[in-house]
PDB file of C-alpha atoms in Angstrom:
ATOM      1  CA  UNK A  12     -32.998 -17.525 -17.769  1.00 58.00           C
ATOM      2  CA  UNK A  13     -30.306 -18.648 -15.320  1.00 63.00           C
ATOM      3  CA  UNK A  14     -27.729 -21.420 -15.727  1.00 88.00           C
ATOM      4  CA  UNK A  15     -28.285 -21.797 -19.451  1.00 96.00           C
ATOM      5  CA  UNK A  16     -25.697 -21.528 -22.205  1.00 98.00           C
ATOM      6  CA  UNK A  17     -26.609 -21.517 -25.890  1.00 98.00           C
ATOM      7  CA  UNK A  18     -23.952 -22.023 -28.559  1.00 98.00           C
ATOM      8  CA  UNK A  19     -24.273 -22.115 -32.329  1.00 98.00           C
ATOM      9  CA  UNK A  20     -22.241 -23.937 -34.906  1.00 98.00           C
ATOM     10  CA  UNK A  21     -21.567 -22.378 -38.293  1.00 97.00           C
ATOM     11  CA  UNK A  22     -24.490 -24.068 -40.095  1.00 98.00           C
ATOM     12  CA  UNK A  23     -27.263 -21.588 -39.232  1.00 98.00           C
ATOM     13  CA  UNK A  24     -26.173 -18.749 -36.898  1.00 97.00           C
ATOM     14  CA  UNK A  25     -29.168 -16.574 -37.898  1.00 97.00           C
ATOM     15  CA  UNK A  26     -31.635 -19.131 -36.489  1.00 98.00           C
ATOM     16  CA  UNK A  27     -29.569 -19.431 -33.297  1.00 98.00           C
ATOM     17  CA  UNK A  28     -29.571 -15.664 -32.825  1.00 98.00           C
ATOM     18  CA  UNK A  29     -33.338 -15.493 -33.366  1.00 98.00           C
ATOM     19  CA  UNK A  30     -33.913 -18.364 -30.935  1.00 98.00           C
ATOM     20  CA  UNK A  31     -31.856 -16.597 -28.268  1.00 98.00           C
ATOM     21  CA  UNK A  32     -33.785 -13.368 -28.864  1.00 98.00           C
ATOM     22  CA  UNK A  33     -37.038 -15.209 -28.113  1.00 97.00           C
ATOM     23  CA  UNK A  34     -35.492 -16.786 -25.023  1.00 96.00           C
ATOM     24  CA  UNK A  35     -34.068 -13.501 -23.801  1.00 96.00           C
ATOM     25  CA  UNK A  36     -30.557 -14.924 -23.387  1.00 96.00           C
ATOM     26  CA  UNK A  37     -27.245 -14.052 -24.966  1.00 96.00           C
ATOM     27  CA  UNK A  38     -25.830 -16.365 -27.639  1.00 98.00           C
ATOM     28  CA  UNK A  39     -22.538 -17.588 -26.191  1.00 98.00           C
ATOM     29  CA  UNK A  40     -19.516 -17.349 -28.512  1.00 98.00           C
ATOM     30  CA  UNK A  41     -17.833 -20.368 -30.044  1.00 98.00           C
ATOM     31  CA  UNK A  42     -14.662 -20.530 -32.137  1.00 97.00           C
ATOM     32  CA  UNK A  43     -14.208 -23.013 -34.978  1.00 96.00           C
ATOM     33  CA  UNK A  44     -10.707 -23.252 -36.425  1.00 96.00           C
ATOM     34  CA  UNK A  45      -8.869 -25.556 -38.767  1.00 95.00           C
ATOM     35  CA  UNK A  46      -5.431 -27.097 -38.377  1.00 96.00           C
ATOM     36  CA  UNK A  47      -2.960 -27.232 -41.236  1.00 96.00           C
ATOM     37  CA  UNK A  48      -3.865 -30.887 -41.781  1.00 96.00           C
ATOM     38  CA  UNK A  49      -7.532 -29.857 -42.365  1.00 95.00           C
ATOM     39  CA  UNK A  50      -8.798 -31.098 -38.975  1.00 96.00           C
ATOM     40  CA  UNK A  51     -11.371 -28.978 -37.163  1.00 97.00           C
ATOM     41  CA  UNK A  52     -11.077 -27.654 -33.623  1.00 97.00           C
ATOM     42  CA  UNK A  53     -13.919 -26.148 -31.577  1.00 98.00           C
ATOM     43  CA  UNK A  54     -13.657 -23.956 -28.499  1.00 98.00           C
ATOM     44  CA  UNK A  55     -16.752 -22.930 -26.524  1.00 98.00           C
ATOM     45  CA  UNK A  56     -15.862 -19.471 -25.240  1.00 98.00           C
ATOM     46  CA  UNK A  57     -18.239 -19.275 -22.277  1.00 97.00           C
ATOM     47  CA  UNK A  58     -18.511 -21.113 -18.967  1.00 97.00           C
ATOM     48  CA  UNK A  59     -20.291 -24.483 -19.229  1.00 97.00           C
ATOM     49  CA  UNK A  60     -19.615 -25.984 -15.805  1.00 96.00           C
ATOM     50  CA  UNK A  61     -22.816 -27.528 -14.404  1.00 96.00           C
ATOM     51  CA  UNK A  62     -24.874 -25.415 -16.823  1.00 97.00           C
ATOM     52  CA  UNK A  63     -27.689 -26.501 -19.137  1.00 98.00           C
ATOM     53  CA  UNK A  64     -25.943 -26.312 -22.512  1.00 98.00           C
ATOM     54  CA  UNK A  65     -27.810 -26.130 -25.831  1.00 98.00           C
ATOM     55  CA  UNK A  66     -25.905 -26.614 -29.093  1.00 98.00           C
ATOM     56  CA  UNK A  67     -27.713 -25.377 -32.214  1.00 98.00           C
ATOM     57  CA  UNK A  68     -26.661 -26.985 -35.481  1.00 98.00           C
ATOM     58  CA  UNK A  69     -28.843 -28.296 -38.331  1.00 98.00           C
ATOM     59  CA  UNK A  70     -27.103 -30.807 -40.591  1.00 98.00           C
ATOM     60  CA  UNK A  71     -26.987 -28.925 -43.893  1.00 97.00           C
ATOM     61  CA  UNK A  72     -24.455 -28.800 -46.716  1.00 95.00           C
ATOM     62  CA  UNK A  73     -21.609 -29.404 -46.295  1.00 97.00           C
ATOM     63  CA  UNK A  74     -23.239 -32.000 -44.032  1.00 97.00           C
ATOM     64  CA  UNK A  75     -20.083 -33.858 -43.030  1.00 97.00           C
ATOM     65  CA  UNK A  76     -18.286 -30.630 -42.019  1.00 97.00           C
ATOM     66  CA  UNK A  77     -21.228 -29.513 -39.892  1.00 98.00           C
ATOM     67  CA  UNK A  78     -21.630 -32.970 -38.366  1.00 98.00           C
ATOM     68  CA  UNK A  79     -18.004 -33.146 -37.226  1.00 98.00           C
ATOM     69  CA  UNK A  80     -18.294 -29.591 -35.938  1.00 98.00           C
ATOM     70  CA  UNK A  81     -21.346 -30.592 -33.888  1.00 98.00           C
ATOM     71  CA  UNK A  82     -19.587 -33.687 -32.513  1.00 98.00           C
ATOM     72  CA  UNK A  83     -16.647 -31.544 -31.447  1.00 98.00           C
ATOM     73  CA  UNK A  84     -19.010 -29.046 -29.808  1.00 98.00           C
ATOM     74  CA  UNK A  85     -20.550 -31.895 -27.808  1.00 98.00           C
ATOM     75  CA  UNK A  86     -17.110 -33.132 -26.789  1.00 98.00           C
ATOM     76  CA  UNK A  87     -16.016 -29.632 -25.777  1.00 98.00           C
ATOM     77  CA  UNK A  88     -19.127 -29.145 -23.631  1.00 98.00           C
ATOM     78  CA  UNK A  89     -18.671 -32.536 -21.968  1.00 98.00           C
ATOM     79  CA  UNK A  90     -15.013 -31.773 -21.292  1.00 98.00           C
ATOM     80  CA  UNK A  91     -16.067 -28.444 -19.760  1.00 97.00           C
ATOM     81  CA  UNK A  92     -18.293 -30.297 -17.225  1.00 97.00           C
ATOM     82  CA  UNK A  93     -21.640 -29.210 -18.657  1.00 97.00           C
ATOM     83  CA  UNK A  94     -24.560 -30.294 -16.489  1.00 96.00           C
ATOM     84  CA  UNK A  95     -26.577 -31.422 -19.521  1.00 97.00           C
ATOM     85  CA  UNK A  96     -25.951 -31.177 -23.262  1.00 98.00           C
ATOM     86  CA  UNK A  97     -28.958 -30.798 -25.558  1.00 98.00           C
ATOM     87  CA  UNK A  98     -28.355 -30.902 -29.298  1.00 98.00           C
ATOM     88  CA  UNK A  99     -30.820 -28.625 -31.093  1.00 98.00           C
ATOM     89  CA  UNK A 100     -30.768 -30.108 -34.585  1.00 98.00           C
ATOM     90  CA  UNK A 101     -33.704 -28.649 -36.579  1.00 98.00           C
ATOM     91  CA  UNK A 102     -32.775 -30.736 -39.628  1.00 98.00           C
ATOM     92  CA  UNK A 103     -31.328 -34.249 -39.282  1.00 98.00           C
ATOM     93  CA  UNK A 104     -29.990 -34.928 -42.778  1.00 96.00           C
ATOM     94  CA  UNK A 105     -29.095 -38.563 -42.105  1.00 96.00           C
ATOM     95  CA  UNK A 106     -32.721 -39.355 -41.235  1.00 94.00           C
ATOM     96  CA  UNK A 107     -33.147 -40.372 -44.889  1.00 90.00           C
ATOM     97  CA  UNK A 108     -30.704 -43.240 -44.311  1.00 91.00           C
ATOM     98  CA  UNK A 109     -33.167 -45.125 -42.144  1.00 89.00           C
ATOM     99  CA  UNK A 110     -33.399 -48.682 -43.495  1.00 87.00           C
ATOM    100  CA  UNK A 111     -31.504 -51.457 -45.239  1.00 87.00           C
ATOM    101  CA  UNK A 112     -33.129 -51.515 -48.677  1.00 81.00           C
ATOM    102  CA  UNK A 113     -30.138 -52.906 -50.604  1.00 86.00           C
ATOM    103  CA  UNK A 114     -27.403 -55.468 -49.852  1.00 92.00           C
ATOM    104  CA  UNK A 115     -24.415 -54.300 -47.738  1.00 93.00           C
ATOM    105  CA  UNK A 116     -25.816 -50.793 -47.307  1.00 93.00           C
ATOM    106  CA  UNK A 117     -25.111 -48.564 -44.316  1.00 95.00           C
ATOM    107  CA  UNK A 118     -27.830 -47.157 -42.070  1.00 94.00           C
ATOM    108  CA  UNK A 119     -26.427 -43.691 -41.489  1.00 95.00           C
ATOM    109  CA  UNK A 120     -29.356 -42.465 -39.406  1.00 95.00           C
ATOM    110  CA  UNK A 121     -28.566 -44.923 -36.626  1.00 96.00           C
ATOM    111  CA  UNK A 122     -24.777 -44.488 -36.871  1.00 97.00           C
ATOM    112  CA  UNK A 123     -24.904 -40.689 -36.595  1.00 97.00           C
ATOM    113  CA  UNK A 124     -27.301 -40.960 -33.653  1.00 97.00           C
ATOM    114  CA  UNK A 125     -24.799 -43.221 -31.889  1.00 98.00           C
ATOM    115  CA  UNK A 126     -21.975 -40.784 -32.671  1.00 98.00           C
ATOM    116  CA  UNK A 127     -23.860 -37.863 -31.126  1.00 98.00           C
ATOM    117  CA  UNK A 128     -24.529 -39.809 -27.942  1.00 98.00           C
ATOM    118  CA  UNK A 129     -20.923 -41.019 -27.796  1.00 98.00           C
ATOM    119  CA  UNK A 130     -19.740 -37.414 -28.166  1.00 98.00           C
ATOM    120  CA  UNK A 131     -21.737 -36.379 -25.102  1.00 98.00           C
ATOM    121  CA  UNK A 132     -25.264 -35.441 -26.183  1.00 98.00           C
ATOM    122  CA  UNK A 133     -27.736 -36.193 -23.388  1.00 97.00           C
ATOM    123  CA  UNK A 134     -30.850 -34.980 -25.232  1.00 98.00           C
ATOM    124  CA  UNK A 135     -31.872 -34.092 -28.807  1.00 98.00           C
ATOM    125  CA  UNK A 136     -34.390 -31.520 -30.009  1.00 98.00           C
ATOM    126  CA  UNK A 137     -35.253 -31.896 -33.674  1.00 97.00           C
ATOM    127  CA  UNK A 138     -38.024 -31.143 -36.149  1.00 97.00           C
ATOM    128  CA  UNK A 139     -39.886 -33.225 -38.767  1.00 95.00           C
ATOM    129  CA  UNK A 140     -37.738 -36.324 -39.087  1.00 94.00           C
ATOM    130  CA  UNK A 141     -37.948 -37.983 -42.503  1.00 89.00           C
ATOM    131  CA  UNK A 142     -39.270 -41.213 -40.965  1.00 84.00           C
ATOM    132  CA  UNK A 143     -40.858 -41.734 -37.522  1.00 82.00           C
ATOM    133  CA  UNK A 144     -38.639 -44.728 -36.722  1.00 86.00           C
ATOM    134  CA  UNK A 145     -35.540 -42.490 -36.715  1.00 93.00           C
ATOM    135  CA  UNK A 146     -36.709 -41.250 -33.312  1.00 91.00           C
ATOM    136  CA  UNK A 147     -35.893 -44.731 -31.973  1.00 93.00           C
ATOM    137  CA  UNK A 148     -32.333 -44.643 -33.277  1.00 96.00           C
ATOM    138  CA  UNK A 149     -31.315 -42.463 -30.321  1.00 96.00           C
ATOM    139  CA  UNK A 150     -30.563 -43.932 -26.910  1.00 97.00           C
ATOM    140  CA  UNK A 151     -31.209 -40.550 -25.251  1.00 97.00           C
ATOM    141  CA  UNK A 152     -34.497 -38.603 -25.009  1.00 96.00           C
ATOM    142  CA  UNK A 153     -35.637 -36.969 -28.256  1.00 96.00           C
ATOM    143  CA  UNK A 154     -38.145 -34.136 -28.552  1.00 96.00           C
ATOM    144  CA  UNK A 155     -39.479 -34.401 -32.095  1.00 95.00           C
ATOM    145  CA  UNK A 156     -41.344 -31.226 -33.064  1.00 95.00           C
ATOM    146  CA  UNK A 157     -43.208 -30.531 -36.302  1.00 94.00           C
ATOM    147  CA  UNK A 158     -43.834 -27.323 -38.252  1.00 96.00           C
ATOM    148  CA  UNK A 159     -47.495 -27.997 -39.075  1.00 96.00           C
ATOM    149  CA  UNK A 160     -48.649 -25.194 -36.777  1.00 95.00           C
ATOM    150  CA  UNK A 161     -46.527 -22.602 -38.538  1.00 96.00           C
ATOM    151  CA  UNK A 162     -47.542 -23.858 -41.987  1.00 97.00           C
ATOM    152  CA  UNK A 163     -51.241 -24.032 -41.057  1.00 97.00           C
ATOM    153  CA  UNK A 164     -51.220 -20.496 -39.629  1.00 97.00           C
ATOM    154  CA  UNK A 165     -49.833 -19.277 -42.944  1.00 98.00           C
ATOM    155  CA  UNK A 166     -52.332 -21.092 -45.159  1.00 98.00           C
ATOM    156  CA  UNK A 167     -55.312 -20.032 -43.056  1.00 97.00           C
ATOM    157  CA  UNK A 168     -54.769 -16.628 -44.618  1.00 95.00           C
ATOM    158  CA  UNK A 169     -55.814 -18.055 -48.013  1.00 96.00           C
ATOM    159  CA  UNK A 170     -59.228 -18.996 -49.337  1.00 96.00           C
ATOM    160  CA  UNK A 171     -59.502 -22.691 -48.460  1.00 97.00           C
ATOM    161  CA  UNK A 172     -63.057 -23.285 -49.720  1.00 97.00           C
ATOM    162  CA  UNK A 173     -61.765 -25.388 -52.638  1.00 97.00           C
ATOM    163  CA  UNK A 174     -58.451 -26.514 -51.141  1.00 98.00           C
ATOM    164  CA  UNK A 175     -57.057 -30.058 -50.928  1.00 98.00           C
ATOM    165  CA  UNK A 176     -53.827 -31.105 -49.216  1.00 98.00           C
ATOM    166  CA  UNK A 177     -51.838 -33.563 -51.339  1.00 97.00           C
ATOM    167  CA  UNK A 178     -48.994 -35.746 -50.085  1.00 95.00           C
ATOM    168  CA  UNK A 179     -46.477 -36.716 -52.799  1.00 92.00           C
ATOM    169  CA  UNK A 180     -46.437 -40.303 -51.499  1.00 89.00           C
ATOM    170  CA  UNK A 181     -48.200 -42.628 -49.093  1.00 85.00           C
ATOM    171  CA  UNK A 182     -45.304 -42.465 -46.627  1.00 82.00           C
ATOM    172  CA  UNK A 183     -46.071 -38.822 -45.877  1.00 87.00           C
ATOM    173  CA  UNK A 184     -49.857 -39.289 -46.002  1.00 89.00           C
ATOM    174  CA  UNK A 185     -50.294 -39.416 -42.212  1.00 91.00           C
ATOM    175  CA  UNK A 186     -48.653 -36.022 -41.741  1.00 93.00           C
ATOM    176  CA  UNK A 187     -50.616 -34.631 -44.707  1.00 95.00           C
ATOM    177  CA  UNK A 188     -53.858 -35.920 -43.183  1.00 96.00           C
ATOM    178  CA  UNK A 189     -53.053 -34.199 -39.874  1.00 95.00           C
ATOM    179  CA  UNK A 190     -52.296 -30.985 -41.748  1.00 97.00           C
ATOM    180  CA  UNK A 191     -55.557 -31.260 -43.709  1.00 97.00           C
ATOM    181  CA  UNK A 192     -57.500 -31.677 -40.438  1.00 97.00           C
ATOM    182  CA  UNK A 193     -55.882 -28.527 -39.082  1.00 96.00           C
ATOM    183  CA  UNK A 194     -57.077 -26.631 -42.157  1.00 97.00           C
ATOM    184  CA  UNK A 195     -60.427 -28.382 -42.378  1.00 97.00           C
ATOM    185  CA  UNK A 196     -59.911 -29.553 -45.967  1.00 98.00           C
ATOM    186  CA  UNK A 197     -59.757 -32.941 -47.774  1.00 97.00           C
ATOM    187  CA  UNK A 198     -56.525 -34.890 -48.306  1.00 97.00           C
ATOM    188  CA  UNK A 199     -55.108 -36.845 -51.244  1.00 96.00           C
ATOM    189  CA  UNK A 200     -51.852 -38.719 -51.878  1.00 94.00           C
ATOM    190  CA  UNK A 201     -49.663 -39.705 -54.800  1.00 92.00           C
ATOM    191  CA  UNK A 202     -48.728 -43.316 -55.573  1.00 82.00           C
ATOM    192  CA  UNK A 203     -44.945 -42.951 -55.869  1.00 74.00           C
ATOM    193  CA  UNK A 204     -42.208 -45.362 -56.864  1.00 73.00           C
ATOM    194  CA  UNK A 205     -38.569 -44.319 -56.439  1.00 69.00           C
ATOM    195  CA  UNK A 206     -35.934 -45.667 -58.834  1.00 60.00           C
ATOM    196  CA  UNK A 207     -32.994 -43.489 -57.735  1.00 62.00           C
ATOM    197  CA  UNK A 208     -32.276 -40.520 -55.486  1.00 59.00           C
ATOM    198  CA  UNK A 209     -33.453 -38.117 -58.199  1.00 57.00           C
ATOM    199  CA  UNK A 210     -35.695 -40.361 -60.316  1.00 66.00           C
ATOM    200  CA  UNK A 211     -39.245 -41.105 -59.253  1.00 71.00           C
ATOM    201  CA  UNK A 212     -42.551 -42.020 -60.845  1.00 78.00           C
ATOM    202  CA  UNK A 213     -46.012 -41.035 -59.581  1.00 80.00           C
ATOM    203  CA  UNK A 214     -48.515 -43.161 -61.460  1.00 80.00           C
ATOM    204  CA  UNK A 215     -51.682 -41.702 -59.957  1.00 85.00           C
ATOM    205  CA  UNK A 216     -53.146 -39.509 -57.235  1.00 91.00           C
ATOM    206  CA  UNK A 217     -55.526 -41.091 -54.738  1.00 92.00           C
ATOM    207  CA  UNK A 218     -58.207 -38.517 -53.976  1.00 94.00           C
ATOM    208  CA  UNK A 219     -60.078 -35.732 -55.747  1.00 94.00           C
ATOM    209  CA  UNK A 220     -57.921 -32.895 -57.127  1.00 96.00           C
ATOM    210  CA  UNK A 221     -59.782 -31.826 -60.301  1.00 96.00           C
ATOM    211  CA  UNK A 222     -60.723 -28.168 -60.055  1.00 96.00           C
ATOM    212  CA  UNK A 223     -59.177 -27.920 -56.581  1.00 97.00           C
ATOM    213  CA  UNK A 224     -56.658 -25.498 -55.110  1.00 97.00           C
ATOM    214  CA  UNK A 225     -53.922 -27.951 -54.156  1.00 98.00           C
ATOM    215  CA  UNK A 226     -51.480 -27.567 -51.276  1.00 98.00           C
ATOM    216  CA  UNK A 227     -48.629 -30.045 -51.786  1.00 98.00           C
ATOM    217  CA  UNK A 228     -47.096 -30.958 -48.416  1.00 97.00           C
ATOM    218  CA  UNK A 229     -43.759 -32.742 -48.029  1.00 95.00           C
ATOM    219  CA  UNK A 230     -41.250 -33.016 -45.195  1.00 95.00           C
ATOM    220  CA  UNK A 231     -38.352 -31.721 -47.284  1.00 95.00           C
ATOM    221  CA  UNK A 232     -37.556 -30.656 -50.821  1.00 96.00           C
ATOM    222  CA  UNK A 233     -34.014 -31.385 -52.021  1.00 94.00           C
ATOM    223  CA  UNK A 234     -33.708 -31.710 -55.799  1.00 92.00           C
ATOM    224  CA  UNK A 235     -37.465 -31.382 -56.160  1.00 92.00           C
ATOM    225  CA  UNK A 236     -37.843 -34.387 -58.463  1.00 89.00           C
ATOM    226  CA  UNK A 237     -40.787 -35.790 -56.508  1.00 90.00           C
ATOM    227  CA  UNK A 238     -42.700 -32.514 -56.434  1.00 94.00           C
ATOM    228  CA  UNK A 239     -42.039 -31.846 -60.129  1.00 93.00           C
ATOM    229  CA  UNK A 240     -43.333 -35.315 -61.000  1.00 91.00           C
ATOM    230  CA  UNK A 241     -46.422 -34.694 -58.862  1.00 93.00           C
ATOM    231  CA  UNK A 242     -47.040 -31.378 -60.622  1.00 95.00           C
ATOM    232  CA  UNK A 243     -47.278 -33.241 -63.919  1.00 93.00           C
ATOM    233  CA  UNK A 244     -49.955 -35.560 -62.524  1.00 93.00           C
ATOM    234  CA  UNK A 245     -51.856 -32.648 -60.968  1.00 95.00           C
ATOM    235  CA  UNK A 246     -51.838 -30.804 -64.304  1.00 94.00           C
ATOM    236  CA  UNK A 247     -53.153 -33.886 -66.091  1.00 94.00           C
ATOM    237  CA  UNK A 248     -55.877 -34.327 -63.459  1.00 94.00           C
ATOM    238  CA  UNK A 249     -57.055 -30.725 -63.761  1.00 96.00           C
ATOM    239  CA  UNK A 250     -55.933 -29.101 -60.507  1.00 96.00           C
ATOM    240  CA  UNK A 251     -56.841 -25.419 -60.526  1.00 96.00           C
ATOM    241  CA  UNK A 252     -53.884 -23.951 -58.610  1.00 96.00           C
ATOM    242  CA  UNK A 253     -50.917 -25.355 -56.705  1.00 98.00           C
ATOM    243  CA  UNK A 254     -49.032 -24.183 -53.638  1.00 98.00           C
ATOM    244  CA  UNK A 255     -46.037 -26.154 -52.380  1.00 98.00           C
ATOM    245  CA  UNK A 256     -45.152 -26.434 -48.697  1.00 98.00           C
ATOM    246  CA  UNK A 257     -42.407 -28.221 -46.785  1.00 97.00           C
ATOM    247  CA  UNK A 258     -40.580 -28.015 -43.481  1.00 97.00           C
ATOM    248  CA  UNK A 259     -37.010 -28.308 -44.770  1.00 98.00           C
ATOM    249  CA  UNK A 260     -36.359 -26.230 -47.897  1.00 97.00           C
ATOM    250  CA  UNK A 261     -33.002 -27.655 -48.988  1.00 97.00           C
ATOM    251  CA  UNK A 262     -33.557 -26.704 -52.641  1.00 96.00           C
ATOM    252  CA  UNK A 263     -30.443 -28.398 -54.032  1.00 94.00           C
ATOM    253  CA  UNK A 264     -29.316 -28.301 -57.671  1.00 91.00           C
ATOM    254  CA  UNK A 265     -31.557 -25.392 -58.671  1.00 93.00           C
ATOM    255  CA  UNK A 266     -34.780 -26.978 -57.375  1.00 95.00           C
ATOM    256  CA  UNK A 267     -36.233 -23.673 -56.175  1.00 96.00           C
ATOM    257  CA  UNK A 268     -35.729 -22.060 -59.575  1.00 96.00           C
ATOM    258  CA  UNK A 269     -37.322 -25.001 -61.390  1.00 96.00           C
ATOM    259  CA  UNK A 270     -40.349 -24.999 -59.104  1.00 96.00           C
ATOM    260  CA  UNK A 271     -40.752 -21.238 -59.317  1.00 97.00           C
ATOM    261  CA  UNK A 272     -40.760 -21.390 -63.115  1.00 96.00           C
ATOM    262  CA  UNK A 273     -43.843 -23.604 -63.139  1.00 95.00           C
ATOM    263  CA  UNK A 274     -46.783 -21.281 -63.957  1.00 95.00           C
ATOM    264  CA  UNK A 275     -49.300 -23.320 -61.955  1.00 95.00           C
ATOM    265  CA  UNK A 276     -47.239 -22.930 -58.750  1.00 97.00           C
ATOM    266  CA  UNK A 277     -48.465 -19.778 -57.016  1.00 97.00           C
ATOM    267  CA  UNK A 278     -46.334 -20.048 -53.888  1.00 98.00           C
ATOM    268  CA  UNK A 279     -43.563 -22.117 -52.293  1.00 98.00           C
ATOM    269  CA  UNK A 280     -43.552 -22.151 -48.489  1.00 98.00           C
ATOM    270  CA  UNK A 281     -40.850 -23.548 -46.221  1.00 98.00           C
ATOM    271  CA  UNK A 282     -39.503 -22.895 -42.741  1.00 98.00           C
ATOM    272  CA  UNK A 283     -36.058 -21.722 -41.683  1.00 97.00           C
ATOM    273  CA  UNK A 284     -34.914 -25.025 -40.174  1.00 98.00           C
ATOM    274  CA  UNK A 285     -32.226 -24.767 -42.843  1.00 98.00           C
ATOM    275  CA  UNK A 286     -30.851 -21.520 -44.316  1.00 97.00           C
ATOM    276  CA  UNK A 287     -32.053 -20.503 -47.769  1.00 95.00           C
ATOM    277  CA  UNK A 288     -29.429 -18.163 -49.316  1.00 93.00           C
ATOM    278  CA  UNK A 289     -30.799 -14.805 -50.429  1.00 92.00           C
ATOM    279  CA  UNK A 290     -29.247 -15.284 -53.876  1.00 88.00           C
ATOM    280  CA  UNK A 291     -31.407 -18.373 -54.461  1.00 91.00           C
ATOM    281  CA  UNK A 292     -34.717 -16.899 -53.298  1.00 95.00           C
ATOM    282  CA  UNK A 293     -37.506 -16.050 -55.717  1.00 95.00           C
ATOM    283  CA  UNK A 294     -40.642 -13.928 -55.502  1.00 96.00           C
ATOM    284  CA  UNK A 295     -42.733 -17.067 -54.994  1.00 97.00           C
ATOM    285  CA  UNK A 296     -40.824 -18.182 -51.884  1.00 98.00           C
ATOM    286  CA  UNK A 297     -42.139 -17.591 -48.350  1.00 98.00           C
ATOM    287  CA  UNK A 298     -39.931 -18.595 -45.402  1.00 98.00           C
ATOM    288  CA  UNK A 299     -41.595 -19.061 -42.014  1.00 98.00           C
ATOM    289  CA  UNK A 300     -39.671 -18.890 -38.749  1.00 98.00           C
ATOM    290  CA  UNK A 301     -39.549 -21.858 -36.375  1.00 98.00           C
ATOM    291  CA  UNK A 302     -37.408 -19.963 -33.846  1.00 98.00           C
ATOM    292  CA  UNK A 303     -40.391 -19.260 -31.525  1.00 97.00           C
ATOM    293  CA  UNK A 304     -41.337 -22.965 -31.423  1.00 97.00           C
ATOM    294  CA  UNK A 305     -37.750 -24.081 -30.831  1.00 98.00           C
ATOM    295  CA  UNK A 306     -37.244 -21.393 -28.181  1.00 97.00           C
ATOM    296  CA  UNK A 307     -40.370 -22.504 -26.326  1.00 97.00           C
ATOM    297  CA  UNK A 308     -39.165 -26.115 -26.451  1.00 97.00           C
ATOM    298  CA  UNK A 309     -35.755 -25.075 -25.102  1.00 97.00           C
ATOM    299  CA  UNK A 310     -37.454 -23.102 -22.332  1.00 97.00           C
ATOM    300  CA  UNK A 311     -39.583 -26.093 -21.329  1.00 96.00           C
ATOM    301  CA  UNK A 312     -36.660 -28.511 -21.451  1.00 97.00           C
ATOM    302  CA  UNK A 313     -34.619 -26.188 -19.240  1.00 96.00           C
ATOM    303  CA  UNK A 314     -37.487 -25.641 -16.766  1.00 95.00           C
ATOM    304  CA  UNK A 315     -38.399 -29.331 -16.639  1.00 94.00           C
ATOM    305  CA  UNK A 316     -41.857 -28.595 -18.036  1.00 93.00           C
ATOM    306  CA  UNK A 317     -43.846 -30.727 -20.456  1.00 91.00           C
ATOM    307  CA  UNK A 318     -42.904 -30.402 -24.110  1.00 91.00           C
ATOM    308  CA  UNK A 319     -45.770 -32.619 -25.289  1.00 85.00           C
ATOM    309  CA  UNK A 320     -48.172 -29.674 -25.670  1.00 79.00           C
ATOM    310  CA  UNK A 321     -46.005 -28.432 -28.540  1.00 81.00           C
ATOM    311  CA  UNK A 322     -46.749 -31.635 -30.467  1.00 73.00           C
ATOM    312  CA  UNK A 323     -50.512 -31.215 -30.362  1.00 66.00           C
ATOM    313  CA  UNK A 324     -52.312 -29.749 -33.415  1.00 55.00           C
ATOM    314  CA  UNK A 325     -54.285 -26.531 -33.023  1.00 51.00           C
TER     315      UNK A 325
END
């Protein structure tokens, strides 16, 4: 591919390398250094002038470090006269800060979107935003992909004759319903109430799960409190087996270990939008690659082709 330059921040270089391998282009080098006063500096070490520049950086822990790094990468590309700057952000951490649900609270999702545009981003490619309205926070075009294809292809390898897709809450029910249609199985949803970031209550499950092989689908798993609460309800309701699936496997505070220790959980499936350290992985974990989907989106963006076909279920 001509006139394209792909750079990676330090958040997920393995995904960037895999994406470039699918594109058939070389990953351009970038240098991130730190001044004595703890400020970051970024240098893009390849020509950007009038080129189509793609900056790959999911917002993962430490989120603030990686965010500032991404902003500096945008600024460096703009200062180097890039023709267009596309931020490839597989995971947008601040998408969870999407509404004013308490007095004098910040809406970080909108603020960070404004910062990216101010830094020079002219387009954003992301995957499975926490809430659909976050798409509208950006004043530049956003290509919002999902990982349902990759997840569905994986689960089609299982016996789905008694399967039911379960969303942990009604907010994710639309995506769960789309996923269930792709698999040709029924859908159910939990009735969830959140009291704090890590304290939730699921009073009931709407739909039939007794004697079923449940596939729990969520957009992301951080501390896992929601999924663990749902597992209790599924056990009480007589679910036969449980598999857990999500796009963003953050697995903070030992969540992966806690989920893996549950005997009814046969498998935990996530994608590699965020890195899962080898030291944290368990035998029950399966990580699916989204590099082919992201690479195809990058190819279409660069060629001026339609990206909408990548949104359609198969």
